[in-house]
CSV table of C-alpha atoms and ligand atoms in Angstrom, one decimal:
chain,number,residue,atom,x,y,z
A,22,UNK,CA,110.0,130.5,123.5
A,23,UNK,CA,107.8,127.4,124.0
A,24,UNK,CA,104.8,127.8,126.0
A,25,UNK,CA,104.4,125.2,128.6
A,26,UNK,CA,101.0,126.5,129.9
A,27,UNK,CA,99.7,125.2,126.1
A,28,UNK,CA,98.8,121.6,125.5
A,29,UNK,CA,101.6,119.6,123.7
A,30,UNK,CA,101.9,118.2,120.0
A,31,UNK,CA,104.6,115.6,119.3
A,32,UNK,CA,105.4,114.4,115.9
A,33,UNK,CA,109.1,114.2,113.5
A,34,UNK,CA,110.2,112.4,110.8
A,35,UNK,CA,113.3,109.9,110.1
A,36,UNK,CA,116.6,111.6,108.8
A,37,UNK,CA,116.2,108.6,106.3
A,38,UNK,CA,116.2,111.2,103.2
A,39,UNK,CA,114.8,114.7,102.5
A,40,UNK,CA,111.3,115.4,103.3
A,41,UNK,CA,109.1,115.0,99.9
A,42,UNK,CA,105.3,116.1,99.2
A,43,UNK,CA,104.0,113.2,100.9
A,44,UNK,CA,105.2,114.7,104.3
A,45,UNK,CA,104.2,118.0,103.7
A,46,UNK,CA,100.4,116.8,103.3
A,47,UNK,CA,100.1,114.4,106.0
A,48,UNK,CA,101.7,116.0,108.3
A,49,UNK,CA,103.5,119.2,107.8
A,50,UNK,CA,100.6,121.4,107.0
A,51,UNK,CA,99.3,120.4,110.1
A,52,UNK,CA,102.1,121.1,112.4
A,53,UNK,CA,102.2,124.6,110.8
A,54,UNK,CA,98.5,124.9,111.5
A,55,UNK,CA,99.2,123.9,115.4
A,56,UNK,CA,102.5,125.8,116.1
A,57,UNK,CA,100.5,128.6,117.7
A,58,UNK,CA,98.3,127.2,120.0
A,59,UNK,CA,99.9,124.7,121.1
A,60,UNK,CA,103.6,123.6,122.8
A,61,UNK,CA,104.8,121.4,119.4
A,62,UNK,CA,107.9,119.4,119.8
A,63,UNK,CA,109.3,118.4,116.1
A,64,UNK,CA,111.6,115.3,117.1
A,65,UNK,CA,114.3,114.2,114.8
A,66,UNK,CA,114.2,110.1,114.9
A,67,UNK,CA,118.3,109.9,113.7
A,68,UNK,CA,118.1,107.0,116.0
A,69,UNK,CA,115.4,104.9,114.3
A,70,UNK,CA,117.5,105.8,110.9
A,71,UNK,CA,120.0,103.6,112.5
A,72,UNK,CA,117.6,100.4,112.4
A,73,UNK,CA,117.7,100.4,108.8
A,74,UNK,CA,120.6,101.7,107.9
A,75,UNK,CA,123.8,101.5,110.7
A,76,UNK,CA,126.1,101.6,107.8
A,77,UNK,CA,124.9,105.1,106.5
A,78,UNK,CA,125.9,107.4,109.4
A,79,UNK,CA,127.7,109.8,107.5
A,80,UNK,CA,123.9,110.0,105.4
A,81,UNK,CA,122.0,109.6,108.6
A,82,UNK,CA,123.9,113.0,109.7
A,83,UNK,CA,123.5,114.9,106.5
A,84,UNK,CA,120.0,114.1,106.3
A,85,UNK,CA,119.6,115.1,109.8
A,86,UNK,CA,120.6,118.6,108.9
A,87,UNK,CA,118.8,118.9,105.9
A,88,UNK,CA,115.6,118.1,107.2
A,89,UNK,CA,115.7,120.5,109.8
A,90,UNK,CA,116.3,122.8,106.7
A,91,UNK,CA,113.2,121.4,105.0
A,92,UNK,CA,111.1,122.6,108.4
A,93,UNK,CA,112.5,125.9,108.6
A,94,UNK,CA,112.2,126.2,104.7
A,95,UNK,CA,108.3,125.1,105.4
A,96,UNK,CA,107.6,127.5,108.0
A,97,UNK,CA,108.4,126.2,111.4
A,98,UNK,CA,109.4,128.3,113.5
A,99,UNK,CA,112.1,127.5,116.3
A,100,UNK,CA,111.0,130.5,118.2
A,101,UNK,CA,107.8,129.2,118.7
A,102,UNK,CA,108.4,125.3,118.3
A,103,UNK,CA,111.2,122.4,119.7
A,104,UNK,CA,113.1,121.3,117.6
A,105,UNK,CA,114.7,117.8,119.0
A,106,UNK,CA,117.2,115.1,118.6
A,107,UNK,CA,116.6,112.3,119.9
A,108,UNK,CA,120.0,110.7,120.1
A,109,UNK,CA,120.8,113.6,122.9
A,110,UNK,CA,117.1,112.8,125.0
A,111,UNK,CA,118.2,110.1,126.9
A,112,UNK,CA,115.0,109.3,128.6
A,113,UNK,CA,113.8,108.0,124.8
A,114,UNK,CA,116.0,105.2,124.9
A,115,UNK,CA,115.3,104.7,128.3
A,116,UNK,CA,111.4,105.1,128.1
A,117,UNK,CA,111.8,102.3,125.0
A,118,UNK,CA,113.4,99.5,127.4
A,119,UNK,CA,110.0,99.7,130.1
A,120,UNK,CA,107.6,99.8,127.7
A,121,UNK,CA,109.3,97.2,125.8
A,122,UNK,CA,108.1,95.0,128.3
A,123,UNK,CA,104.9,96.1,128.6
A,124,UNK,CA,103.9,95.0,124.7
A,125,UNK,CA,103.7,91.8,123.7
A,126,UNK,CA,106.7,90.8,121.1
A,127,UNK,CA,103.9,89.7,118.7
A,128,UNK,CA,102.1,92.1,118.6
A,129,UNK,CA,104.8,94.3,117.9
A,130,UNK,CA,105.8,91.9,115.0
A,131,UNK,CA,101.9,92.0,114.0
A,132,UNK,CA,101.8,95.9,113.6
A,133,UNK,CA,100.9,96.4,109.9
A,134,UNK,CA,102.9,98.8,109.1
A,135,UNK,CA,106.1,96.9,110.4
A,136,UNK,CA,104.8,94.2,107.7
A,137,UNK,CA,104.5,97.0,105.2
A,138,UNK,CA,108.4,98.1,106.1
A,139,UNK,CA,109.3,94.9,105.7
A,140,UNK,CA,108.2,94.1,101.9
A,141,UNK,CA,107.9,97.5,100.9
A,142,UNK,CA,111.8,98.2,102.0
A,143,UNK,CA,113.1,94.7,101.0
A,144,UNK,CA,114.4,93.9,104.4
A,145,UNK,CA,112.9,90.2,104.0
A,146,UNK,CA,113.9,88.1,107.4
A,147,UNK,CA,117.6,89.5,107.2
A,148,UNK,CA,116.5,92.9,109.2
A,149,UNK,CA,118.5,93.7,112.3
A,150,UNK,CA,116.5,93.1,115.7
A,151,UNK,CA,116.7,96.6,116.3
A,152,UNK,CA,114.4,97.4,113.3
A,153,UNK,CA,111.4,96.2,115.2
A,154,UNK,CA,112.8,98.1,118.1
A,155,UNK,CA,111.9,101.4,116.3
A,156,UNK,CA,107.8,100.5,116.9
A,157,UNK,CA,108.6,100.5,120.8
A,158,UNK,CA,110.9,103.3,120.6
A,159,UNK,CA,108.5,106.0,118.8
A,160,UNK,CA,106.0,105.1,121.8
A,161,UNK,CA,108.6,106.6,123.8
A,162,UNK,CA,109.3,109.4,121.5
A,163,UNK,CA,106.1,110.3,121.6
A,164,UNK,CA,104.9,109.6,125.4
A,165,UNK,CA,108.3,110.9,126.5
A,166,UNK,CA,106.6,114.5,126.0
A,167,UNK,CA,103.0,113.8,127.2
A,168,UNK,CA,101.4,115.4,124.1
A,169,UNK,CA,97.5,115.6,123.8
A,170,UNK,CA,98.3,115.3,119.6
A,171,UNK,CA,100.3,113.7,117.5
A,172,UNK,CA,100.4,114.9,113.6
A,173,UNK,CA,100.9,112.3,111.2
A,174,UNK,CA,100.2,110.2,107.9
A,175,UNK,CA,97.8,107.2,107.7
A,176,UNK,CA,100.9,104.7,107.9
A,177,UNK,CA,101.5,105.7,111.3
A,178,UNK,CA,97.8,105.4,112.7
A,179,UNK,CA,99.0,101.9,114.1
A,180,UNK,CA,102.0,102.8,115.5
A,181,UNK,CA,100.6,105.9,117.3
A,182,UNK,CA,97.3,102.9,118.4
A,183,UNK,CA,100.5,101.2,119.7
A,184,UNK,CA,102.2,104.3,122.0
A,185,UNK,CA,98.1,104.1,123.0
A,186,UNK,CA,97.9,100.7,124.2
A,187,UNK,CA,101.7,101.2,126.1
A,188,UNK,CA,99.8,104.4,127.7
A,189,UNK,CA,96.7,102.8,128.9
A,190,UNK,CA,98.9,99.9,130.3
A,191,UNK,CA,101.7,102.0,132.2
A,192,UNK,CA,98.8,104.1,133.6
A,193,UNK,CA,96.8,101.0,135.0
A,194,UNK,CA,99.8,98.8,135.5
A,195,UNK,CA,101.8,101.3,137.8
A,196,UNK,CA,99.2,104.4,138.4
A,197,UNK,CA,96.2,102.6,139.7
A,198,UNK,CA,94.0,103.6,136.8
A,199,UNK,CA,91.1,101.8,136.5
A,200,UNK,CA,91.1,99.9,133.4
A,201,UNK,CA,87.4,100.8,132.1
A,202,UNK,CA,88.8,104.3,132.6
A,203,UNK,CA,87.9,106.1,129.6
A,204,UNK,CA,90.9,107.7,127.5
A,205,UNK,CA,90.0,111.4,128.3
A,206,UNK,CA,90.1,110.3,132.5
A,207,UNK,CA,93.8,108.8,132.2
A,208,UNK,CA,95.8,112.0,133.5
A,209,UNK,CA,93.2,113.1,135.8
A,210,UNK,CA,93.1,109.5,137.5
A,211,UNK,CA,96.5,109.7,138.5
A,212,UNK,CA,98.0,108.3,134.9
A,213,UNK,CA,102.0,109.9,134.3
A,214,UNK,CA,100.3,109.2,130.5
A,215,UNK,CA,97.3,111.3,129.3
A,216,UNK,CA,96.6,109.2,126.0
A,217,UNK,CA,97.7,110.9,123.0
A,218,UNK,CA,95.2,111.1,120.3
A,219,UNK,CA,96.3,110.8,116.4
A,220,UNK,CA,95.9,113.7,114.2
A,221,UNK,CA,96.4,112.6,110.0
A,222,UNK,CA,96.5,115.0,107.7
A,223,UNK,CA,94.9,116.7,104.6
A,224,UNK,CA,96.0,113.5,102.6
A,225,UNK,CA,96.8,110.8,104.7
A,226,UNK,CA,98.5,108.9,102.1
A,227,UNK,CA,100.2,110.3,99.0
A,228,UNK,CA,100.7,108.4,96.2
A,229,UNK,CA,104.4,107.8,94.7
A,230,UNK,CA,105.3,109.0,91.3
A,231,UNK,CA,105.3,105.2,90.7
A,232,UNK,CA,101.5,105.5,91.1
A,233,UNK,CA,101.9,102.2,93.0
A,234,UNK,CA,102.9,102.8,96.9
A,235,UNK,CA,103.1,105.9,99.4
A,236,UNK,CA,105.4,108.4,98.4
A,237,UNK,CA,108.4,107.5,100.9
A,238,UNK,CA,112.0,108.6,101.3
A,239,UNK,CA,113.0,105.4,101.0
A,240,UNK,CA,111.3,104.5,97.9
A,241,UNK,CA,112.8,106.6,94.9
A,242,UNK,CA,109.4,107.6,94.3
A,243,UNK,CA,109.3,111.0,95.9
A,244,UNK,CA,109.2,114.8,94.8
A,245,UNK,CA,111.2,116.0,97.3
A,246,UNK,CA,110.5,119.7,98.8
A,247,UNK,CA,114.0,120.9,98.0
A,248,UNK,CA,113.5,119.5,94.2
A,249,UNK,CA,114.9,122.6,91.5
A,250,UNK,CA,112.0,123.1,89.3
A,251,UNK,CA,113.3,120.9,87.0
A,252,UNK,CA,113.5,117.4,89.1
A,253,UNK,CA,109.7,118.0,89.3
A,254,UNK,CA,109.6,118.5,85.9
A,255,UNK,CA,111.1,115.7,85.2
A,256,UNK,CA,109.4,113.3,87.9
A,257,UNK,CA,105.7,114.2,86.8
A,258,UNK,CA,106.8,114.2,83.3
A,259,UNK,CA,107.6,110.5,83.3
A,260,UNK,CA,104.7,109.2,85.3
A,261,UNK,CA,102.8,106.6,83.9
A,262,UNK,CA,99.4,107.7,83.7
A,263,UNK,CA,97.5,104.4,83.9
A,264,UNK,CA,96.1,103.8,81.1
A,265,UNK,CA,97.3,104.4,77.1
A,266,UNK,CA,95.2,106.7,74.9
A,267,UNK,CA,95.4,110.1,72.7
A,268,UNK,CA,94.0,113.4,73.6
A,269,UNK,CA,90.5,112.9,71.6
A,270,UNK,CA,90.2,109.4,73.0
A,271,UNK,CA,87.9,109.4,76.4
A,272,UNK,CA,90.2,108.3,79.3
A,273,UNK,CA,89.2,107.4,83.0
A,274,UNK,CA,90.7,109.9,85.1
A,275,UNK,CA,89.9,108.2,88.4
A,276,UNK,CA,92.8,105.5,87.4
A,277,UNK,CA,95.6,108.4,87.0
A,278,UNK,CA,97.8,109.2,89.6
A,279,UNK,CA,98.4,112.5,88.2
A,280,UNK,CA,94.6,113.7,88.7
A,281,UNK,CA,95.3,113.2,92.7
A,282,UNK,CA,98.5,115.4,92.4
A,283,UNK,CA,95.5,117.8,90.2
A,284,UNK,CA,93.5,117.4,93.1
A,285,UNK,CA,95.4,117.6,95.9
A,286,UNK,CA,98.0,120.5,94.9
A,287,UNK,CA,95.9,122.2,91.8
A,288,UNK,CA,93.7,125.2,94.4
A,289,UNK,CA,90.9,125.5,91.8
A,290,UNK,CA,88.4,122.7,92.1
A,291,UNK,CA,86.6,123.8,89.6
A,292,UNK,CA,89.4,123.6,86.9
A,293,UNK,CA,90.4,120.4,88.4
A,294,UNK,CA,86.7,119.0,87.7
A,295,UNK,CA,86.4,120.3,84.4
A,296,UNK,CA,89.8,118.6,83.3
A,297,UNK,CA,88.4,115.5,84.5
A,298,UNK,CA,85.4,115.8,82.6
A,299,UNK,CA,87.6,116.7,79.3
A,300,UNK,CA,89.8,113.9,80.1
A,301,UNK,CA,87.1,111.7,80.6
A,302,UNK,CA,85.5,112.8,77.4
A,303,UNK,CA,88.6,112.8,75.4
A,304,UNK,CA,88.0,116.2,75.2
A,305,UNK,CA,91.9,117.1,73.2
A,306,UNK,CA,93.1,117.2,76.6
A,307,UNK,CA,96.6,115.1,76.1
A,308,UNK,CA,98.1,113.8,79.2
A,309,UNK,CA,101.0,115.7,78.9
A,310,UNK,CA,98.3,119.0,79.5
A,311,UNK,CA,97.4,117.3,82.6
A,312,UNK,CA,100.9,117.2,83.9
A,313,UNK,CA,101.9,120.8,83.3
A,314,UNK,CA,99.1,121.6,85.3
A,315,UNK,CA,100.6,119.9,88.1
A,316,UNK,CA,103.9,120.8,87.5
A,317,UNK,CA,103.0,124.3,87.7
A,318,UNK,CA,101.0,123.9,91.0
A,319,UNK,CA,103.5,121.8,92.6
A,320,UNK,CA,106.1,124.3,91.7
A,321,UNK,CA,103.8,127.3,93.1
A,322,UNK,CA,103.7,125.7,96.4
A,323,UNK,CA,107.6,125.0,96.6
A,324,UNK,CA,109.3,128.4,95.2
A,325,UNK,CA,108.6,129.9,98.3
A,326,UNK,CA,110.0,127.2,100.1
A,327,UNK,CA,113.2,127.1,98.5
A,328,UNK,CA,113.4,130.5,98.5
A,329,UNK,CA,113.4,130.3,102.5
A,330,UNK,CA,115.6,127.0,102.3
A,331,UNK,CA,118.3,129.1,100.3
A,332,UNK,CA,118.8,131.5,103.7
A,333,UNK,CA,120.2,127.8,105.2
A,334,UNK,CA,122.2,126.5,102.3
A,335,UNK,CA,125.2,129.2,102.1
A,336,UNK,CA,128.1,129.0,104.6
A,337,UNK,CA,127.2,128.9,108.5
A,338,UNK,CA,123.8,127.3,107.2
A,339,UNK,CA,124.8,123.7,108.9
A,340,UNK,CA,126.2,125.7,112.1
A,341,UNK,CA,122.5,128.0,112.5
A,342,UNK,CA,120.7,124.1,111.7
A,343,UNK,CA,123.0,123.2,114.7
A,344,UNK,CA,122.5,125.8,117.2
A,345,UNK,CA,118.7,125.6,116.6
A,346,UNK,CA,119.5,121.5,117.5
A,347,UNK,CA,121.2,122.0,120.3
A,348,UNK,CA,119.3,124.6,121.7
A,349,UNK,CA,115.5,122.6,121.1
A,350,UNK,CA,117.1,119.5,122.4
A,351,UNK,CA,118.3,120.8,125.5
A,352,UNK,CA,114.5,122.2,126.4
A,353,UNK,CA,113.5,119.1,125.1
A,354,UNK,CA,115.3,117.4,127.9
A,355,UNK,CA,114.0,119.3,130.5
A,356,UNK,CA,110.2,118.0,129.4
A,357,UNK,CA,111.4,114.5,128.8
A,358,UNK,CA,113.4,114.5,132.3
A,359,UNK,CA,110.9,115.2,133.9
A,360,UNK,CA,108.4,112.2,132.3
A,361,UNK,CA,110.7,109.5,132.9
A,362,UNK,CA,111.5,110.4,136.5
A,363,UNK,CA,107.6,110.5,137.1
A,364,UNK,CA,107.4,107.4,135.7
A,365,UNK,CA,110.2,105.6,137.5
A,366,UNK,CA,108.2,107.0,140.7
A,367,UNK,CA,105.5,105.0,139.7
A,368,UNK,CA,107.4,102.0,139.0
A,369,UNK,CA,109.1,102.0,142.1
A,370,UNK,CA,112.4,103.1,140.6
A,371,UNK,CA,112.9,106.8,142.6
A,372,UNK,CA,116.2,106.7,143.9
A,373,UNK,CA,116.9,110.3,143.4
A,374,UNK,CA,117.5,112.2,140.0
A,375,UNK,CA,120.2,113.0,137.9
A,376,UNK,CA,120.5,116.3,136.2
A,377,UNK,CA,121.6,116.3,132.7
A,378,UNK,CA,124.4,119.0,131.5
A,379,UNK,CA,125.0,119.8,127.7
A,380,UNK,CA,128.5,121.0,126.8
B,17,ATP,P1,110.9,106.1,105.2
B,17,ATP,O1,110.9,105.7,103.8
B,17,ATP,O2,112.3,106.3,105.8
B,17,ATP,O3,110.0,105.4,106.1
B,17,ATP,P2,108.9,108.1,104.9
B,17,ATP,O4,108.9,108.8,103.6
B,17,ATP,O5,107.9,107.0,105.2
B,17,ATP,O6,110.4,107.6,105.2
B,17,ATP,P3,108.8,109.0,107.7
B,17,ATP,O7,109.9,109.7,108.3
B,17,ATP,O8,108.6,107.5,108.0
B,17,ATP,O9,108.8,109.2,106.1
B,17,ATP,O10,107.4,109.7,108.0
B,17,ATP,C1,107.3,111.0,108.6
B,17,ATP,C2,105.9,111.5,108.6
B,17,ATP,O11,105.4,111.7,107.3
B,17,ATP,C3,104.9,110.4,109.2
B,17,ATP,O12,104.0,111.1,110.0
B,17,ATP,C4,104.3,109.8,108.0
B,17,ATP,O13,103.0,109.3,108.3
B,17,ATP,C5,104.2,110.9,107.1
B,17,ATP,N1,104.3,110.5,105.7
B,17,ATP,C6,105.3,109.9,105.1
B,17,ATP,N2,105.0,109.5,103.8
B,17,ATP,C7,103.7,110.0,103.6
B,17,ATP,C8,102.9,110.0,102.5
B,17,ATP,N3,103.3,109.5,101.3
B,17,ATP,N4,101.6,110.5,102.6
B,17,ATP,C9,101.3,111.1,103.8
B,17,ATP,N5,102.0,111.2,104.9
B,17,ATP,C10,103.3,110.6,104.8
B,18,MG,MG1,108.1,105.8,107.0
């Protein structure tokens, strides 16, 4: 069961879509990494899916599911971890409204990687008002469960700067904290908000099999983890490797998206170094050697995830995924709870507190 005497870890992913390599780097590996030592609440932002996609719930739901799938496949262990949803936390969506006011609306809209949402996922000026929303919301995601870390790719480094700013500014604002207070003094100055620190993984940022942007759900770009050997295949197969040339021709390996698969996923730097060299030589090394390389490392790293995944995918899979929901969710609550009623002390708002019940 989780250990509340251990420092805290928050960090989840959208039910936007299966999770793909890109997560597993950035920020999977590190969660499995931090699962002993500290409390780690995996949160399931089914709500944020909503700001892109309201139409989709009956996708929204699957995906919901599956990814909790794709962590179990990975190696998280409920047992040891919280698993939550946070359309069932309440105080999220109640955390989101307070802090809402305490951030500027432009400099929500100026947080880069809103911009980068925005062109990357098409959404132009017709995006709901509620898709900004999601920025403010994951501060309370996040500070909702007072974590010391929070595990996560480079694209999220401003949002995660954000829930920091929102902490310092609750904390001086209702707490007394003195403002020149360094980050480390928040909680032991009397802040509800110790200020979470960003933690980016192995790769911060991996590369679509478009060789173009980040390797997102949203993107058709990604080599998802529950991918049959032949989808990866397939996807490595037919990426463009940057440049045109034959196997006896030099080529420049640094422009090839396929080399930072080689690097990242191929174990032997060595081999990986002395491809390069070939490649860069034009050394008969065809491009098509370079991506069986991959494809076989790649594969090496998911067989024995979806060997694990197949334990969820027969009947009574989707009722275990549940049970494991409903039962992080509802320790999750009592964490959460328990922040927003310290906070609505500070802000003046203690008129007594409910207790939440679970059916
Ligand atoms: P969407 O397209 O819906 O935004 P996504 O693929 O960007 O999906 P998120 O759920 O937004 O995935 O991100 C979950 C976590 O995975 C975040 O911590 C994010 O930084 C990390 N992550 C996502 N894509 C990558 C990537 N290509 N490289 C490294 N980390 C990534
Ligand atoms: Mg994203």
């Amino acid at each position: 069961m989780p250990n509340s005497a251990k420092p805290r870890v928050l960090t989840g992913d959208t039910p936007t879509g299966r999770l793909h390599l890109g997560h597993y780097v950035g920020s999977i590996e590190n969660r499995l990494r931090l699962q002993d030592q500290y409390d780690c609440f995996f949160l399931l932002a089914n709500m944020h899916a909503f700001t892109t996609r309201p139409d989709r719930h009956a996708e929204i739901r699957a995906d919901t599911i599956e990814i909790v799938k794709d962590w179990l496949a990975c190696g998280i262990d409920p047992s040891r971890s919280t698993i939550v949803l946070q359309t069932e936390v309440p105080a999220i969506a109640e955390l989101t409204w307070y802090f809402a006011m305490l951030l500027p609306f432009n400099r929500v809209m100026r947080n880069p990687t809103l911009k980068d949402e925005i062109k990357d996922k098409g959404l132009g000026d017709t995006h709901s008002f509620g898709f900004p929303m999601y920025a403010v919301g994951q501060c309370a995601d996040i500070l909702a469960f007072r974590p010391r870390w929070v595990p996560v790719g480079e694209d999220q480094v401003a949002h995660i700067e954000m829930c920091r700013e929102v902490a310092r500014r609750f904390d001086i604002t209702y707490c007394s904290v003195d403002s020149k207070a360094d980050d480390q003094d928040f909680a032991t100055l009397g802040g509800v908000f110790p200020i979470p620190e960003v933690m980016v993984g192995r790769v911060g940022r991996l590369i679509g099999t478009d060789g173009k942007q980040k390797m997102s759900k949203s993107l058709n770009n990604a080599i998802f983890l529950s991918d049959t050997p032949r989808q990866v295949k397939k996807k490595i197969g037919a990426m463009y490797p940057g440049q045109s040339r034959d196997p006896d021709q030099p080529g420049d390996p640094d422009i090839n998206p396929v080399f930072d698969y080689a690097d990242i996923f191929i174990k032997d730097e060595a081999f990986v170094a002395d491809l390069r060299e070939r490649y860069r030589k034009g050394d008969n090394l065809g491009d098509g050697h370079v991506k069986a390389f991959v494809i076989d490392a790649v594969n090496e790293l998911l067989d024995p995830i979806r060997a694990k995944r197949a334990e969820y995918e027969g009947p009574g899979g989707d009722d275990t995924v549940i049970d494991i929901i409903r039962t992080g969710t509802a320790a999750a609550n009592e964490v959460a709870e328990e922040t927003l009623y310290m906070a609505k002390d500070a802000m003046g708002l203690g008129f007594g507190e409910r207790t939440l019940e679970w059916e």
